[in-house]
Amino acid sequence: MNSDSATANTLPFTHLRILELASVLAGPQVGQFFAELGAEVLKIESPTGDITRTWKTSAETHASATPEASVSAYFSTSNWGKSSLVLDLTTAAGQSKLHQLAAQADVIIASYKPGDAEKLRADYATLAAENPRLVYGHLTGYGPDNVRAGYDAVLQAEAGFMYLNAAGPGQPPQKMPVAMVDLLAAHQLKEGLLTALFQRERTGLGALVQVSLLDSALVSLANQAATYLVTGTDPQPLGSGHPSIVPYGTVYRAANGRQLVLAVGSDGQFRHLCAALGQPEWATDARFQTNTARVAHRAELESLLTECIAAVDGDVLLAELERSTVPAGAVRSVGEALRLPSAAGMLLPAVGTSAAGLRTVAFRSPHWPVAAQLGAPPALGAAGSEIASHDWLGPNETTAGAASVPPIA
């Protein structure tokens, strides 16, 4: 971190050393989480590097003329504040170096298919034998007994998300536009690792924490899963609507072209909405008076709302709804959302040639600061010279983003 020493010393994880043996999104998200809270995070990469280094959209331009220093937007999603070291774990030398590092680590984050870590001598049993305090988080697609590789889009399909995300019954299933299952698994892994670290404070011993994409997806079905378990009836897709609250989530277009959504969760909010729309009689109509009635008469109410909102200025309506404490919001693009003044605190300032980044830590506390700055996502193998000459890295900002060096194998 590039904050002053007084600030760095007050961050919660300044004493932790993290080895990241994970790639793509879920595991690296957890690595950046620890980096943002002060931990030293060393990303161990194969000689070809994390595959997301190459995942570039057609709109992206290279940050550098040298391919080694080029960082994709996808890679930068989850790799701020880290250092990168290349190890070929198919070799005895690479495995030996990993064992030296693991002996000094607090946490390892891995995302191997079941059985692969053992082949590379990078599994929990092997590394914990030399470091009993080691906390080892292992991400898999389908659990420790299923060698099937896990991919977010496939899990979204298999766990019911794509089915529910269709525009309506009989419409084509749709994937979420971000890797939601990976992100949900990252949160599960954070919780598991923090639980293990808390337990280590009491027992002195580390632990193995196992998280699968499938389990993370299933537990996140939440009310949709509960509906099936309680009723035996499969929830049906409603587009952006809500199965048990109306009006909630449906997109309406106003006269000025503004698209907006309502999230009316109570009868009182509905009365305020009706008043703001100049239709107070709707609130006393037996079809709409209660949420239960509104769910039963969903189509009729949404038709009335669509017609009424289409005749008014959307920005004026949103301002009035805010004054009336009716939950509502404009539909914004990603760029519009990130340019909001309220989003500024979630952005990491640009470092060197790197563009600004996005934080993974959204919670705040008066008892510790927010890291003002992190090292930019590192070039592949940038920490090689430091690792070659030291048992462990110093503060992560001294190597992150440095020039690429030959890999250690």
Coordinates of C-alpha atoms in Angstrom, one line a residue:
M1 CA 0.0 0.0 0.0
N2 CA 1.1 3.5 -0.8
S3 CA -0.3 5.0 2.4
D4 CA 1.9 6.4 5.1
S5 CA 3.3 4.1 7.8
A6 CA 0.9 5.3 10.5
T7 CA -2.1 4.5 8.4
A8 CA -0.7 1.2 7.2
N9 CA -0.1 0.1 10.7
T10 CA -3.7 0.5 11.6
L11 CA -5.1 -1.6 8.8
P12 CA -6.5 -4.9 10.2
F13 CA -4.4 -7.3 8.2
T14 CA -1.0 -5.7 8.1
H15 CA 0.4 -8.8 9.9
L16 CA -0.9 -11.3 7.4
R17 CA 0.9 -12.9 4.5
I18 CA -1.2 -14.4 1.7
L19 CA -0.2 -16.7 -1.1
E20 CA -2.6 -16.7 -4.0
L21 CA -2.6 -19.9 -6.1
A22 CA -5.8 -19.0 -7.7
S23 CA -6.7 -17.5 -11.1
V24 CA -9.6 -15.9 -12.9
L25 CA -12.0 -14.1 -10.5
A26 CA -13.3 -15.8 -7.3
G27 CA -9.9 -16.5 -5.7
P28 CA -8.2 -13.3 -6.9
Q29 CA -11.1 -11.3 -5.5
V30 CA -10.4 -12.7 -2.1
G31 CA -6.7 -11.9 -2.5
Q32 CA -7.4 -8.2 -3.3
F33 CA -9.8 -8.1 -0.3
F34 CA -6.9 -9.0 2.0
A35 CA -4.5 -6.6 0.2
E36 CA -7.0 -3.7 0.6
L37 CA -7.0 -4.3 4.3
G38 CA -3.2 -4.3 4.6
A39 CA -2.0 -7.9 4.0
E40 CA 1.0 -8.7 1.8
V41 CA -0.4 -10.7 -1.1
L42 CA 1.9 -12.7 -3.4
K43 CA 0.2 -14.0 -6.5
I44 CA 1.9 -17.2 -7.7
E45 CA 1.4 -17.6 -11.5
S46 CA 2.3 -20.3 -14.0
P47 CA 4.8 -19.3 -16.7
T48 CA 1.9 -18.4 -19.0
G49 CA 0.3 -16.3 -16.2
D50 CA -3.3 -15.9 -15.1
I51 CA -5.4 -16.5 -18.1
T52 CA -7.4 -13.3 -17.5
R53 CA -4.3 -11.3 -18.5
T54 CA -5.3 -12.1 -22.0
W55 CA -9.1 -11.5 -21.7
K56 CA -9.5 -8.2 -23.4
T57 CA -12.5 -6.5 -25.0
S58 CA -12.2 -5.0 -28.4
A59 CA -12.4 -1.6 -26.8
E60 CA -9.3 -2.0 -24.7
T61 CA -5.9 -0.6 -25.6
H62 CA -2.6 -1.9 -24.3
A63 CA -1.2 -0.2 -21.2
S64 CA 2.3 -0.8 -22.5
A65 CA 4.0 -1.7 -25.7
T66 CA 5.4 -4.8 -24.1
P67 CA 3.0 -7.7 -23.8
E68 CA 4.4 -8.7 -20.4
A69 CA 3.4 -5.4 -18.8
S70 CA 0.0 -5.3 -20.5
V71 CA -2.9 -5.7 -18.1
S72 CA -6.4 -6.5 -19.2
A73 CA -9.4 -4.8 -17.6
Y74 CA -10.6 -8.2 -16.5
F75 CA -7.2 -8.9 -14.7
S76 CA -7.3 -5.5 -13.1
T77 CA -10.7 -6.4 -11.6
S78 CA -9.1 -8.4 -8.8
N79 CA -5.4 -7.9 -8.7
W80 CA -4.6 -4.6 -7.1
G81 CA -2.1 -4.4 -4.3
K82 CA -0.4 -7.7 -5.1
S83 CA 3.0 -8.8 -6.3
S84 CA 3.4 -11.5 -9.0
L85 CA 5.9 -14.4 -8.9
V86 CA 6.2 -17.0 -11.7
L87 CA 6.7 -20.6 -10.5
D88 CA 6.5 -23.7 -12.6
L89 CA 4.9 -26.1 -10.1
T90 CA 5.4 -29.0 -12.4
T91 CA 9.1 -28.9 -11.5
A92 CA 10.9 -29.8 -8.3
A93 CA 12.5 -26.4 -8.1
G94 CA 9.1 -24.6 -8.3
Q95 CA 7.6 -26.8 -5.7
S96 CA 10.6 -26.3 -3.4
K97 CA 10.2 -22.5 -3.6
L98 CA 6.5 -22.8 -3.0
H99 CA 7.1 -24.8 0.2
Q100 CA 9.6 -22.1 1.4
L101 CA 7.0 -19.4 0.9
A102 CA 4.1 -21.5 2.4
A103 CA 6.1 -22.1 5.5
Q104 CA 5.9 -18.3 6.2
A105 CA 2.4 -17.8 4.9
D106 CA -0.8 -17.2 7.0
V107 CA -3.3 -17.9 4.2
I108 CA -3.2 -19.7 0.9
I109 CA -6.0 -19.2 -1.7
A110 CA -6.1 -22.0 -4.3
S111 CA -8.5 -22.9 -7.1
Y112 CA -7.3 -26.3 -8.3
K113 CA -9.5 -29.1 -9.6
P114 CA -9.7 -31.9 -7.0
G115 CA -6.5 -33.9 -7.2
D116 CA -4.5 -31.3 -9.1
A117 CA -3.0 -29.6 -6.0
E118 CA -1.8 -33.0 -4.7
K119 CA 0.0 -33.7 -8.0
L120 CA 1.8 -30.3 -7.6
R121 CA 2.5 -30.9 -3.9
A122 CA 0.5 -27.7 -3.3
D123 CA -2.3 -29.2 -1.3
Y124 CA -3.3 -28.4 2.3
A125 CA -2.0 -31.6 3.8
T126 CA 1.4 -31.3 2.3
L127 CA 1.9 -27.6 3.1
A128 CA 0.3 -27.7 6.6
A129 CA 2.6 -30.4 7.6
E130 CA 5.4 -27.8 7.5
N131 CA 3.2 -24.9 8.8
P132 CA 0.4 -26.1 11.1
R133 CA -0.9 -22.5 11.5
L134 CA -1.6 -22.3 7.7
V135 CA -5.2 -21.4 6.7
Y136 CA -5.9 -22.9 3.3
G137 CA -8.9 -21.9 1.2
H138 CA -9.7 -24.2 -1.7
L139 CA -12.2 -23.2 -4.4
T140 CA -13.6 -25.9 -6.7
G141 CA -16.5 -26.0 -9.1
Y142 CA -18.5 -28.9 -7.6
G143 CA -16.8 -29.8 -4.4
P144 CA -13.7 -31.8 -3.3
D145 CA -15.0 -35.1 -4.7
N146 CA -16.0 -34.0 -8.2
V147 CA -13.1 -33.4 -10.7
R148 CA -15.4 -31.4 -13.1
A149 CA -14.0 -27.9 -13.8
G150 CA -16.3 -25.1 -12.7
Y151 CA -17.1 -22.1 -15.0
D152 CA -19.4 -19.3 -14.0
A153 CA -21.7 -19.4 -17.0
V154 CA -22.2 -23.1 -16.7
L155 CA -23.0 -22.8 -13.0
Q156 CA -25.5 -20.0 -13.6
A157 CA -27.3 -22.4 -16.0
E158 CA -27.2 -25.4 -13.7
A159 CA -28.1 -23.6 -10.5
G160 CA -31.3 -22.0 -11.9
F161 CA -30.1 -18.4 -12.3
M162 CA -30.3 -18.3 -16.1
Y163 CA -33.8 -19.9 -16.1
L164 CA -35.0 -17.3 -13.6
N165 CA -33.3 -14.4 -15.5
A166 CA -35.4 -14.8 -18.6
A167 CA -37.7 -12.0 -19.6
G168 CA -40.7 -14.2 -18.8
P169 CA -42.1 -17.7 -19.0
G170 CA -41.1 -19.4 -22.2
Q171 CA -38.5 -16.7 -23.0
P172 CA -34.8 -17.6 -23.6
P173 CA -32.7 -18.0 -20.4
Q174 CA -30.1 -15.3 -19.9
K175 CA -26.8 -15.2 -18.1
M176 CA -26.0 -12.4 -15.7
P177 CA -23.7 -9.8 -17.3
V178 CA -21.1 -10.3 -14.5
A179 CA -19.7 -13.6 -13.2
M180 CA -22.1 -13.6 -10.3
V181 CA -21.4 -17.2 -9.1
D182 CA -17.7 -16.5 -8.9
L183 CA -18.4 -13.4 -6.9
L184 CA -20.8 -15.2 -4.6
A185 CA -18.2 -17.9 -4.1
A186 CA -15.6 -15.2 -3.3
H187 CA -17.8 -14.0 -0.5
Q188 CA -18.2 -17.5 0.9
L189 CA -14.5 -18.0 0.8
K190 CA -13.8 -14.7 2.6
E191 CA -16.2 -15.8 5.4
G192 CA -14.6 -19.2 5.7
L193 CA -11.1 -17.8 5.8
L194 CA -12.0 -15.2 8.4
T195 CA -13.7 -17.8 10.5
A196 CA -10.6 -20.0 10.3
L197 CA -8.3 -17.1 11.2
F198 CA -10.6 -16.3 14.2
Q199 CA -10.4 -19.9 15.3
R200 CA -6.6 -19.9 14.9
E201 CA -6.4 -17.1 17.4
R202 CA -7.9 -19.4 20.0
T203 CA -6.3 -22.8 19.0
G204 CA -3.1 -21.8 17.3
L205 CA -3.9 -24.1 14.5
G206 CA -4.8 -23.4 10.9
A207 CA -7.6 -25.1 8.9
L208 CA -8.7 -26.2 5.5
V209 CA -11.7 -24.2 4.1
Q210 CA -13.5 -25.7 1.1
V211 CA -15.9 -23.7 -1.1
S212 CA -17.5 -24.8 -4.3
L213 CA -19.1 -22.6 -7.0
L214 CA -22.2 -24.9 -7.0
D215 CA -22.8 -24.6 -3.2
S216 CA -22.3 -20.9 -3.4
A217 CA -24.8 -20.5 -6.2
L218 CA -27.4 -22.8 -4.5
V219 CA -27.4 -20.9 -1.2
S220 CA -27.7 -17.7 -3.0
L221 CA -31.1 -18.7 -4.6
A222 CA -32.5 -17.5 -1.2
N223 CA -36.2 -16.7 -1.5
Q224 CA -36.5 -18.4 -4.9
A225 CA -35.2 -21.7 -3.4
A226 CA -37.4 -21.2 -0.3
T227 CA -40.5 -20.8 -2.6
Y228 CA -39.8 -24.1 -4.2
L229 CA -39.0 -25.9 -0.9
V230 CA -42.2 -24.5 0.8
T231 CA -44.6 -24.9 -2.1
G232 CA -43.1 -27.6 -4.3
T233 CA -43.8 -25.2 -7.2
D234 CA -40.9 -24.0 -9.4
P235 CA -40.5 -20.2 -9.4
Q236 CA -41.1 -18.8 -12.8
P237 CA -39.1 -16.0 -14.6
L238 CA -40.6 -12.5 -14.3
G239 CA -38.0 -10.5 -16.1
S240 CA -36.9 -7.9 -13.6
G241 CA -40.1 -8.2 -11.6
H242 CA -40.3 -9.7 -8.1
P243 CA -42.3 -12.8 -7.4
S244 CA -43.8 -11.6 -4.1
I245 CA -43.6 -7.8 -4.2
V246 CA -45.4 -5.4 -6.6
P247 CA -44.4 -2.9 -7.9
Y248 CA -40.7 -4.0 -7.6
G249 CA -38.0 -4.1 -10.2
T250 CA -40.1 -3.6 -13.4
V251 CA -38.6 -1.0 -15.7
Y252 CA -40.8 1.9 -16.8
R253 CA -40.1 4.6 -19.4
A254 CA -41.1 8.2 -18.7
A255 CA -42.0 10.8 -21.2
N256 CA -38.5 12.3 -21.3
G257 CA -37.0 8.9 -22.1
R258 CA -35.8 8.3 -18.6
Q259 CA -36.0 4.6 -17.6
L260 CA -36.7 3.9 -13.9
V261 CA -37.6 1.2 -11.5
L262 CA -39.7 1.2 -8.3
A263 CA -39.1 -0.9 -5.2
V264 CA -42.3 -0.5 -3.3
G265 CA -42.0 -2.8 -0.3
S266 CA -44.9 -1.6 1.9
D267 CA -48.5 -0.4 1.6
G268 CA -47.5 3.0 3.0
Q269 CA -44.9 3.4 0.2
F270 CA -47.5 2.5 -2.3
R271 CA -49.9 5.2 -1.0
H272 CA -47.1 7.7 -1.4
L273 CA -46.4 6.5 -4.9
C274 CA -50.0 6.9 -5.9
A275 CA -50.1 10.4 -4.5
A276 CA -46.9 11.3 -6.4
L277 CA -48.5 10.1 -9.6
G278 CA -51.7 12.0 -9.0
Q279 CA -53.6 8.7 -8.6
P280 CA -54.5 8.5 -4.9
E281 CA -57.6 6.3 -5.7
W282 CA -55.3 3.4 -6.6
A283 CA -54.3 3.1 -3.0
T284 CA -57.9 2.4 -1.9
D285 CA -58.7 0.2 -4.9
A286 CA -59.4 -3.3 -3.5
R287 CA -57.1 -4.8 -6.3
F288 CA -54.1 -2.8 -5.1
Q289 CA -54.7 -1.9 -1.4
T290 CA -52.4 -4.5 0.0
N291 CA -49.2 -6.1 -1.4
T292 CA -51.0 -9.5 -1.5
A293 CA -53.7 -7.9 -3.7
R294 CA -51.1 -6.2 -5.9
V295 CA -49.3 -9.5 -6.5
A296 CA -52.6 -11.1 -7.5
H297 CA -53.4 -8.2 -9.8
R298 CA -49.8 -7.7 -11.1
A299 CA -50.6 -7.3 -14.8
E300 CA -53.4 -4.7 -14.2
L301 CA -51.3 -2.6 -11.9
E302 CA -48.2 -2.6 -14.1
S303 CA -50.3 -1.7 -17.1
L304 CA -51.6 1.3 -15.3
L305 CA -48.2 2.3 -14.0
T306 CA -46.7 1.9 -17.5
E307 CA -49.3 4.3 -19.0
C308 CA -49.1 6.8 -16.2
I309 CA -45.3 7.1 -16.0
A310 CA -45.1 7.3 -19.8
A311 CA -46.9 10.7 -19.5
V312 CA -44.6 12.3 -16.9
D313 CA -41.1 13.6 -16.7
G314 CA -39.0 10.8 -15.2
D315 CA -36.5 13.1 -13.5
V316 CA -39.2 15.2 -11.9
L317 CA -40.9 12.0 -10.8
L318 CA -37.8 10.5 -9.3
A319 CA -37.2 13.7 -7.3
E320 CA -40.7 13.7 -6.0
L321 CA -40.5 10.0 -5.0
E322 CA -37.2 10.7 -3.1
R323 CA -39.0 13.5 -1.2
S324 CA -41.8 11.1 -0.5
T325 CA -39.4 8.3 0.7
V326 CA -40.6 6.0 -2.1
P327 CA -37.7 3.7 -3.1
A328 CA -37.0 4.3 -6.8
G329 CA -34.1 4.9 -9.1
A330 CA -33.0 5.6 -12.6
V331 CA -31.6 2.9 -14.9
R332 CA -28.0 3.9 -15.4
S333 CA -25.1 2.6 -17.6
V334 CA -22.0 1.3 -15.8
G335 CA -20.2 4.5 -16.7
E336 CA -23.0 6.7 -15.3
A337 CA -23.0 4.7 -12.1
L338 CA -19.2 5.0 -11.6
R339 CA -19.4 8.7 -12.3
L340 CA -21.8 9.3 -9.5
P341 CA -20.3 11.4 -6.6
S342 CA -21.4 8.6 -4.2
A343 CA -19.3 6.1 -6.1
A344 CA -16.0 8.0 -5.7
G345 CA -15.1 6.2 -2.5
M346 CA -15.2 2.8 -4.2
L347 CA -12.6 3.8 -6.8
L348 CA -8.9 3.1 -6.4
P349 CA -6.8 6.0 -7.8
A350 CA -4.8 5.3 -11.0
V351 CA -1.1 4.4 -10.4
G352 CA 1.5 5.1 -13.1
T353 CA 0.1 4.0 -16.5
S354 CA -2.7 2.0 -14.9
A355 CA -6.3 3.3 -15.0
A356 CA -8.3 3.6 -11.9
G357 CA -9.5 0.4 -10.2
L358 CA -12.5 -0.8 -8.2
R359 CA -12.3 -1.7 -4.6
T360 CA -13.5 -5.1 -3.4
V361 CA -14.1 -3.9 0.2
A362 CA -17.4 -2.0 0.6
F363 CA -17.7 -2.0 4.4
R364 CA -16.3 0.8 6.6
S365 CA -15.4 1.3 10.2
P366 CA -14.3 4.3 12.3
H367 CA -11.7 2.0 13.9
W368 CA -9.5 1.7 10.8
P369 CA -9.0 3.7 7.7
V370 CA -9.6 2.9 4.0
A371 CA -6.4 2.3 2.1
A372 CA -5.8 5.5 0.2
Q373 CA -4.0 3.7 -2.6
L374 CA -2.8 0.3 -3.7
G375 CA -0.1 -0.8 -6.1
A376 CA -1.4 -1.3 -9.6
P377 CA -2.1 -4.8 -10.9
P378 CA 1.4 -6.3 -11.3
A379 CA 3.2 -7.3 -14.5
L380 CA 3.7 -11.1 -14.8
G381 CA 6.6 -12.2 -12.6
A382 CA 7.4 -8.6 -11.4
A383 CA 8.4 -9.8 -7.9
G384 CA 10.9 -12.4 -9.1
S385 CA 14.1 -10.5 -8.1
E386 CA 12.8 -9.7 -4.6
I387 CA 11.7 -13.3 -4.0
A388 CA 15.1 -14.6 -5.2
S389 CA 16.9 -12.6 -2.6
H390 CA 14.6 -12.6 0.3
D391 CA 12.6 -15.2 2.2
W392 CA 9.4 -13.1 1.8
L393 CA 8.4 -9.8 0.3
G394 CA 8.5 -6.5 2.0
P395 CA 5.5 -4.1 1.8
N396 CA 3.6 -5.0 -1.4
E397 CA 3.9 -1.6 -3.0
T398 CA 7.7 -2.0 -3.4
T399 CA 7.2 -4.6 -6.2
A400 CA 3.7 -4.3 -7.6
G401 CA 3.8 -3.0 -11.1
A402 CA 7.6 -3.3 -11.4
A403 CA 9.2 -4.3 -14.6
S404 CA 8.9 -8.0 -15.6
V405 CA 11.9 -10.2 -14.7
P406 CA 12.7 -13.8 -15.7
P407 CA 10.6 -16.3 -13.8
I408 CA 11.9 -18.4 -11.0
A409 CA 11.3 -22.1 -11.7

